[in-house]
Coordinates of C-alpha atoms and ligand atoms in Angstrom, one line a residue:
M231 CA 22.3 -21.8 -21.1
K232 CA 24.3 -22.8 -24.9
R233 CA 22.7 -25.4 -26.7
K234 CA 23.7 -26.9 -30.3
K235 CA 22.6 -24.5 -32.9
A236 CA 19.6 -25.6 -34.6
K237 CA 17.7 -23.7 -37.5
L238 CA 14.8 -22.1 -35.6
D239 CA 11.9 -20.7 -37.4
P240 CA 10.3 -17.3 -36.3
I241 CA 7.2 -17.4 -35.0
P242 CA 4.4 -15.6 -36.3
H243 CA 2.5 -13.0 -34.4
E244 CA -1.0 -15.4 -33.8
Q245 CA 1.1 -18.5 -32.4
Q246 CA 2.8 -16.2 -29.9
Q247 CA 0.3 -16.1 -27.2
P248 CA -0.6 -19.8 -27.4
L249 CA 2.9 -20.7 -26.9
V250 CA 3.2 -18.9 -23.9
A251 CA -0.4 -19.8 -22.8
R252 CA 1.1 -23.5 -23.2
L253 CA 3.9 -23.7 -21.6
M254 CA 2.6 -21.7 -18.8
K255 CA 0.3 -24.9 -18.7
A256 CA 3.1 -27.1 -18.6
C257 CA 4.8 -25.4 -16.0
G258 CA 2.0 -26.5 -13.6
G259 CA 1.4 -25.9 -9.9
S260 CA -1.3 -23.4 -10.4
Y261 CA -3.8 -22.8 -7.4
T262 CA -7.3 -22.5 -8.6
P263 CA -9.0 -18.8 -8.3
E264 CA -10.8 -20.3 -4.8
Q265 CA -7.8 -21.2 -3.4
R266 CA -5.9 -17.8 -4.2
R267 CA -9.2 -15.8 -3.1
K268 CA -8.5 -17.5 1.0
Y269 CA -5.5 -15.1 1.4
F270 CA -5.5 -11.8 2.3
I271 CA -4.0 -11.0 -1.1
S272 CA -4.3 -7.5 -2.8
G273 CA -3.8 -6.3 -6.5
P274 CA -2.7 -2.4 -6.9
Q275 CA -4.5 -0.4 -9.6
W276 CA -1.2 0.9 -10.8
A277 CA 0.9 -2.5 -10.6
A278 CA -1.5 -4.0 -13.4
A279 CA -1.6 -0.9 -15.3
Y280 CA 2.1 -0.1 -15.1
E281 CA 3.1 0.5 -18.9
G282 CA 6.7 -0.1 -18.4
H283 CA 7.9 3.6 -18.6
A284 CA 10.4 4.7 -16.4
L285 CA 13.2 7.8 -16.4
F286 CA 15.1 6.3 -19.3
H287 CA 12.1 3.8 -20.5
A288 CA 9.1 4.3 -22.9
P289 CA 5.8 2.6 -22.3
T290 CA 5.9 -0.8 -23.4
R291 CA 2.5 -1.9 -22.9
S292 CA -0.8 -0.1 -23.5
P293 CA -3.2 1.9 -21.0
I294 CA -6.1 -0.2 -19.4
T295 CA -9.0 0.7 -17.4
F296 CA -10.1 0.0 -13.8
E297 CA -12.6 -2.2 -15.0
H298 CA -10.6 -4.1 -16.9
V299 CA -7.9 -4.6 -14.0
I300 CA -11.0 -5.2 -11.8
E301 CA -12.3 -8.0 -13.9
Q302 CA -8.9 -9.8 -14.4
Y303 CA -7.8 -10.1 -10.8
A304 CA -11.2 -11.3 -10.4
E305 CA -10.9 -14.0 -12.8
I306 CA -7.3 -15.0 -11.5
G307 CA -8.6 -14.5 -7.8
I308 CA -7.0 -11.8 -6.4
G309 CA -10.2 -11.0 -3.7
H310 CA -8.8 -7.4 -3.0
W311 CA -8.0 -3.9 -5.1
T312 CA -5.9 -1.2 -3.9
T313 CA -5.2 2.2 -5.6
H314 CA -4.0 5.8 -5.4
D315 CA -6.7 8.3 -5.8
T316 CA -5.0 9.6 -9.2
D317 CA -4.4 6.1 -10.6
V318 CA -8.3 6.1 -11.0
I319 CA -9.3 9.9 -10.7
P320 CA -7.0 12.8 -13.0
S321 CA -5.9 15.2 -10.6
S322 CA -8.0 17.9 -12.6
K323 CA -11.5 16.2 -11.9
L324 CA -10.4 15.3 -8.2
F325 CA -13.1 17.1 -6.0
T326 CA -15.7 17.5 -8.6
D327 CA -18.9 15.5 -9.5
E328 CA -16.8 13.6 -11.6
Q329 CA -14.8 12.3 -8.8
D330 CA -18.2 10.7 -7.3
A331 CA -19.0 9.5 -10.6
I332 CA -15.8 7.3 -10.9
V333 CA -15.8 6.5 -7.3
D334 CA -19.6 5.3 -8.3
R335 CA -18.6 3.2 -11.0
I336 CA -15.3 1.8 -9.2
R337 CA -18.1 0.5 -6.2
K338 CA -20.0 -1.3 -9.2
S339 CA -17.4 -3.0 -10.6
L340 CA -16.0 -4.4 -7.6
K341 CA -19.4 -5.2 -6.5
K342 CA -19.8 -7.0 -10.0
N343 CA -16.7 -8.8 -9.8
G344 CA -16.7 -9.8 -6.1
L345 CA -14.0 -8.0 -5.2
K346 CA -13.1 -5.6 -2.0
C347 CA -11.4 -2.5 -1.9
S348 CA -8.7 -2.9 0.9
M349 CA -6.6 0.1 1.1
V350 CA -6.4 3.6 -0.9
T351 CA -3.2 5.9 -1.3
T352 CA -2.8 9.1 -1.9
E353 CA -0.4 10.1 -5.0
T354 CA 2.0 13.2 -3.4
F355 CA 5.0 12.5 -5.6
H356 CA 4.2 12.8 -9.0
H357 CA 2.4 15.9 -9.5
A358 CA 4.6 18.9 -10.2
V359 CA 2.6 20.5 -7.2
F360 CA 4.8 18.1 -5.1
A361 CA 8.2 19.0 -6.8
A362 CA 9.3 20.2 -3.3
S363 CA 7.3 17.3 -1.3
P364 CA 3.8 17.2 0.6
A365 CA 5.5 19.0 2.9
A366 CA 6.9 22.2 1.2
E367 CA 7.8 25.7 2.5
S368 CA 4.7 26.7 0.8
A369 CA 1.3 26.8 3.3
S370 CA -0.7 26.6 0.0
V371 CA 0.7 23.3 -1.1
R372 CA 0.6 21.8 2.2
A373 CA -3.1 22.9 2.7
Y374 CA -3.5 21.0 -0.7
A375 CA -2.0 18.2 0.4
A376 CA -4.1 17.6 3.5
K377 CA -7.0 18.1 1.3
R378 CA -5.9 15.0 -0.9
L379 CA -5.0 12.9 1.9
V380 CA -8.5 13.9 3.7
N381 CA -10.1 13.2 0.1
T382 CA -8.4 9.9 -0.2
V383 CA -9.6 9.1 3.4
N384 CA -13.4 10.0 2.3
I385 CA -13.1 7.6 -0.9
G386 CA -11.5 5.2 1.3
H387 CA -14.5 5.2 3.6
Q388 CA -16.9 5.2 0.3
L389 CA -15.3 2.3 -1.2
G390 CA -15.2 0.1 2.3
A391 CA -11.5 0.0 2.4
S392 CA -9.7 -0.3 5.8
Y393 CA -6.3 1.0 5.2
A394 CA -4.6 4.2 4.0
V395 CA -1.1 3.8 2.8
Y396 CA 1.0 7.0 2.7
W397 CA 4.7 7.1 0.7
P398 CA 6.2 10.2 1.3
G399 CA 8.0 9.8 -2.2
S400 CA 9.6 13.4 -2.4
L401 CA 9.9 13.9 1.2
G402 CA 13.4 15.0 0.9
Y403 CA 15.6 16.7 -1.0
Q404 CA 18.1 16.9 -4.6
I405 CA 19.6 20.1 -2.8
Q406 CA 21.8 20.2 0.1
G407 CA 21.0 22.8 2.6
A408 CA 18.1 24.6 1.1
V409 CA 15.6 22.3 3.2
E410 CA 15.5 22.4 7.2
E411 CA 14.5 18.8 8.1
T412 CA 12.9 19.2 11.7
E413 CA 10.6 22.0 9.7
T414 CA 9.6 19.6 7.0
L415 CA 8.8 16.8 9.1
R416 CA 6.6 18.7 12.0
W417 CA 4.8 19.7 8.3
Y418 CA 4.4 16.3 6.8
A419 CA 3.0 15.1 10.4
E420 CA 0.7 18.2 9.8
G421 CA -1.0 16.3 7.0
L422 CA -1.0 12.8 8.4
N423 CA -2.6 14.6 11.5
A424 CA -5.4 16.0 9.2
A425 CA -6.3 12.7 7.2
C426 CA -6.6 11.3 11.2
E427 CA -9.1 14.0 12.3
A428 CA -11.1 13.9 9.6
D429 CA -11.2 9.9 9.4
I430 CA -12.4 9.8 12.9
A431 CA -15.1 12.5 11.8
I432 CA -15.7 10.6 8.8
A433 CA -16.0 7.2 10.4
A434 CA -18.0 8.5 13.5
R435 CA -20.3 9.8 10.6
M436 CA -20.5 6.5 8.4
K437 CA -20.7 4.2 11.7
R438 CA -17.6 2.3 10.0
K439 CA -14.2 1.7 12.1
T440 CA -11.8 4.1 11.2
L441 CA -8.9 3.4 9.1
K442 CA -5.6 1.9 9.9
H443 CA -2.9 4.8 8.6
C444 CA 0.1 2.5 7.4
M445 CA 3.3 5.1 6.5
E446 CA 5.6 3.3 3.9
A447 CA 9.5 4.3 3.5
K448 CA 11.8 3.7 0.7
P449 CA 15.5 4.7 1.3
F450 CA 16.1 6.2 -2.0
E451 CA 14.4 7.5 -5.2
P452 CA 12.9 9.7 -6.0
Q453 CA 14.7 12.4 -4.3
A454 CA 18.7 12.4 -3.4
E455 CA 18.0 12.3 0.1
I456 CA 14.8 10.9 1.9
L457 CA 13.7 12.2 5.4
L458 CA 12.0 9.0 6.2
P459 CA 14.3 6.3 4.3
T460 CA 13.3 3.3 6.5
S461 CA 10.4 1.8 8.7
D462 CA 12.8 2.3 11.6
A463 CA 12.6 5.9 10.9
M464 CA 9.0 5.8 10.2
L465 CA 8.6 4.1 14.0
A466 CA 10.8 6.9 15.4
F467 CA 8.3 9.4 14.1
I468 CA 5.4 7.7 14.7
G469 CA 6.7 8.2 18.6
S470 CA 8.0 11.3 17.8
G471 CA 5.4 13.3 19.7
L472 CA 4.3 15.2 16.3
L473 CA 1.3 12.6 15.6
K474 CA -2.0 13.7 17.1
H475 CA -3.0 10.2 16.9
P476 CA 0.0 7.7 16.9
E477 CA -2.2 5.0 18.0
M478 CA -4.3 5.4 14.2
V479 CA -0.8 5.1 12.6
G480 CA 1.6 2.3 11.5
L481 CA 3.8 0.9 8.7
N482 CA 3.2 -0.9 5.6
P483 CA 6.7 -2.1 5.0
E484 CA 8.0 -3.1 1.7
Y485 CA 9.8 -6.0 1.3
L486 CA 12.1 -4.8 -1.1
H487 CA 12.5 -0.9 0.2
E488 CA 14.3 -2.8 3.1
L489 CA 16.5 -5.1 1.2
M490 CA 17.3 -1.5 -0.9
W491 CA 19.6 0.3 2.1
G492 CA 20.9 -3.4 2.7
A493 CA 18.7 -4.2 5.5
A494 CA 17.4 -7.9 6.4
P495 CA 13.8 -7.1 5.7
R496 CA 12.9 -10.3 8.0
A497 CA 14.8 -8.1 11.0
A498 CA 12.9 -4.9 9.7
L499 CA 9.6 -6.9 10.0
A500 CA 10.2 -8.2 13.2
R501 CA 11.2 -4.7 14.7
A502 CA 7.7 -3.7 13.0
I503 CA 6.0 -6.7 15.3
L504 CA 7.4 -5.6 18.3
A505 CA 6.2 -2.3 17.9
G506 CA 2.9 -3.5 17.3
K507 CA 3.2 -1.6 14.1
L508 CA 3.3 -4.3 11.2
W509 CA -0.3 -3.3 9.8
H510 CA 0.0 -4.0 5.8
F511 CA 2.9 -5.5 3.9
D512 CA 4.0 -4.5 0.1
I513 CA 5.3 -7.6 -0.9
N514 CA 7.9 -8.0 -4.0
D515 CA 11.6 -8.9 -4.5
G516 CA 14.9 -7.3 -6.1
Y517 CA 18.4 -6.6 -5.0
R518 CA 20.2 -5.2 -2.5
L519 CA 21.6 -1.6 -2.9
K520 CA 19.8 -1.1 -6.3
H521 CA 16.9 0.7 -7.8
D522 CA 13.4 -0.1 -6.6
V523 CA 12.9 -2.7 -9.6
D524 CA 9.7 -4.1 -7.7
I525 CA 10.0 -7.7 -9.3
A526 CA 7.6 -10.1 -8.5
V527 CA 8.0 -12.0 -5.0
G528 CA 10.2 -15.0 -4.7
L529 CA 11.5 -14.4 -8.2
V530 CA 15.2 -13.3 -6.8
N531 CA 15.3 -14.2 -3.1
P532 CA 13.0 -17.1 -2.4
L533 CA 14.7 -18.6 0.6
D534 CA 14.6 -15.1 2.1
W535 CA 11.1 -15.1 1.4
L536 CA 10.4 -18.2 3.3
N537 CA 11.9 -16.8 6.3
V538 CA 9.8 -13.9 6.3
L539 CA 7.0 -15.7 5.7
I540 CA 8.0 -18.0 9.0
L541 CA 8.2 -15.1 10.9
L542 CA 4.8 -13.6 9.9
R543 CA 3.1 -17.2 10.2
S544 CA 4.5 -17.9 13.6
H545 CA 3.4 -13.7 14.9
G546 CA 0.1 -14.3 13.4
Y547 CA 0.2 -11.7 10.6
N548 CA -3.3 -11.2 9.2
G549 CA -3.1 -8.1 7.5
P550 CA -2.6 -7.6 3.5
F551 CA 0.0 -8.8 1.3
N552 CA -0.1 -6.5 -1.3
L553 CA 1.2 -7.3 -4.6
D554 CA 3.1 -3.8 -5.3
Y555 CA 5.3 -4.8 -8.1
K556 CA 5.8 -4.2 -11.4
P557 CA 5.5 -6.9 -14.4
P558 CA 8.8 -6.4 -16.3
R559 CA 8.7 -4.4 -19.6
T560 CA 9.0 -7.5 -21.6
T561 CA 5.8 -8.9 -20.6
S562 CA 2.7 -7.9 -22.7
N563 CA -0.4 -6.6 -21.8
W564 CA -1.9 -10.2 -22.0
G565 CA 0.8 -11.4 -20.0
V566 CA 0.1 -9.2 -17.4
F567 CA -3.0 -11.2 -16.2
S568 CA -1.9 -14.6 -17.8
V569 CA 1.4 -14.8 -16.5
S570 CA 2.6 -12.1 -14.3
F571 CA -0.6 -11.9 -11.4
P572 CA -0.9 -15.7 -11.5
T573 CA 2.6 -17.0 -11.0
A574 CA 3.0 -14.2 -8.7
V575 CA 0.3 -15.4 -6.2
D576 CA 1.1 -19.2 -6.6
R577 CA 4.8 -18.3 -5.6
F578 CA 3.3 -16.7 -2.2
I579 CA 1.0 -19.3 -1.9
S580 CA 3.3 -21.9 -1.9
L581 CA 6.4 -20.1 0.3
W582 CA 3.2 -19.8 2.3
E583 CA 2.7 -23.6 2.7
M584 CA 6.1 -24.1 3.1
A585 CA 6.7 -21.5 6.2
G586 CA 3.8 -23.9 7.4
E587 CA 5.7 -27.0 6.8
A588 CA 9.0 -25.2 8.6
L589 CA 7.5 -24.5 11.3
E590 CA 6.0 -27.8 11.7
D591 CA 9.2 -29.9 10.7
S592 CA 10.1 -32.2 12.8
V593 CA 14.3 -31.8 12.4
I594 CA 13.7 -27.9 12.5
R595 CA 11.8 -28.4 15.7
E596 CA 14.0 -30.5 17.5
A597 CA 17.0 -28.5 16.1
S598 CA 15.5 -25.4 17.8
D599 CA 14.2 -26.8 21.0
A600 CA 17.6 -28.4 21.9
L601 CA 19.2 -24.9 21.2
R602 CA 16.9 -23.0 23.5
A603 CA 17.5 -25.9 26.2
G604 CA 21.4 -25.3 26.1
G605 CA 23.7 -27.5 27.1
T606 CA 24.3 -28.8 30.6
V607 CA 26.6 -26.3 32.4
P608 CA 27.9 -26.6 36.2
K609 CA 27.1 -24.2 38.8
N610 CA 29.1 -21.6 38.7
A611 CA 30.7 -22.0 35.4
G612 CA 33.1 -19.6 33.9
V613 CA 33.3 -18.4 30.3
D614 CA 35.2 -21.4 29.4
E615 CA 32.9 -24.0 30.3
I616 CA 29.8 -22.1 29.5
T617 CA 31.4 -22.1 25.6
E618 CA 32.0 -25.7 26.0
A619 CA 28.9 -26.5 27.2
N620 CA 27.2 -25.4 24.1
R621 CA 29.8 -26.1 21.6
E622 CA 28.3 -28.7 19.9
L623 CA 24.7 -27.5 19.7
L624 CA 25.7 -24.2 17.6
T625 CA 26.3 -26.8 14.6
L626 CA 22.0 -27.1 14.6
H627 CA 22.3 -23.3 13.1
E628 CA 23.5 -24.6 9.7
L629 CA 21.5 -27.8 10.0
I630 CA 18.3 -25.7 10.2
G631 CA 19.5 -23.7 7.1
H632 CA 20.4 -26.6 5.3
R633 CA 17.0 -28.3 6.3
L634 CA 15.2 -24.6 5.2
V635 CA 16.6 -25.1 1.6
Q636 CA 15.3 -28.9 1.5
I637 CA 12.3 -27.6 2.1
L638 CA 12.4 -24.6 -0.4
L639 CA 13.8 -27.2 -3.0
G640 CA 11.5 -29.8 -2.1
L641 CA 14.9 -32.0 -1.2
H642 CA 13.2 -33.3 2.1
K643 CA 10.6 -35.3 -0.4
G644 CA 13.2 -37.2 -2.0
R645 CA 14.4 -35.1 -4.7
V646 CA 18.1 -35.7 -5.6
Y647 CA 20.1 -35.1 -8.2
S648 CA 23.0 -37.2 -9.6
V649 CA 25.5 -36.8 -12.0
Ligands
GLT991 C1 4.9 3.7 -5.7 C2 5.8 3.4 -4.4 C3 5.1 1.9 -4.1 C4 4.3 2.4 -3.2 C5 3.1 3.2 -3.7 C6 2.0 3.8 -3.0 S1 3.5 4.4 -4.7 O1 5.0 3.0 -6.5 O2 7.0 2.8 -5.4 O3 6.2 1.3 -3.5 O4 3.7 1.6 -2.5 O5 1.9 4.9 -3.0
MN992 MN1 5.3 -0.3 -2.0
MN993 MN1 9.0 -0.5 -4.7

């Protein structure tokens, strides 16, 4: 954007938040916290508390507590909270009285702010003990990993969660030939089996339903080679016979993770739906064949997102939408809750509403019906006649695309641009 050079006065620190707040207000289009709470949207502890650090990046934000995150989510109208075990309990305090005290504090904070914990997940990728993955050759590492998964299931029940997520992270290798893939996958299954068996016992004891155990794939990072790189690989794993309770295990696809390997996320979701395994969904955005940048939903691919939500709405998906994204490093601590989260939630809701509109749209309906009706074909028609009979109808594909973009850009409501 090139503009005439004007002398711009520096903006003092104390005027910066008011400036951002004023421009945020000028954007308009915000939903109320009550409207936002109607959706099964969850906010991860790790997303809000992300300090902007990465391999080449020093943190740009300061640490925040789970109490603060829960309070801020409540104010925005994000009704659910999700967490890793070690987002809130330091590794050294797991399995101790201190763990119980922290879980108690979380319970109180959720209650005070009217939030629910919907999902818990185990960090089996960051700590040095998982350098060779949670399914490492050493039985002691695997036993520890299983103990961690079981502990998280327990915490999940204590907090009233319904879902557990598994991102295998370091399940793979940097060095070719050092890992035997079938053995590693068998060992990985043992961890999940331990979690499901423990869940059955805990749920019975607490008179609760068992959790929905959801696997999450990512094609690259943090290992060079990943053993379960895609949701499809995980579907094959769930059906491989290695799991004792495959009916308890489904998927938590992440939008960007499917896009990263070059897939069409909507097609990946469709395959999960057909398998009856689309149980949880991490929502964000990003670019094909790049890093896991975790940009907020709809900021890069709004049209694709509209189409994803059309698919989910038309199949009655009613699981969580987990805001698994990283507020940019350029956003301040204050900006995370006053810009990042409210705008992400509102873009999601707008796209969800638009998806409903597209499903009802008379142009799209008539065009889709016509395509399904097909052309009039004479009996015993040959290939050329069948082709000809449908030829003109097929132009409707492009017309539907045009109409979807009209809906996305508001052009169908008479918005026009003229030079
Ligand atoms: C990690 C990963 C995310 C997963 C989290 C769940 S951990 O941040 O990149 O996509 O959803 O363990
Ligand atoms: Mn994720
Ligand atoms: Mn990601």
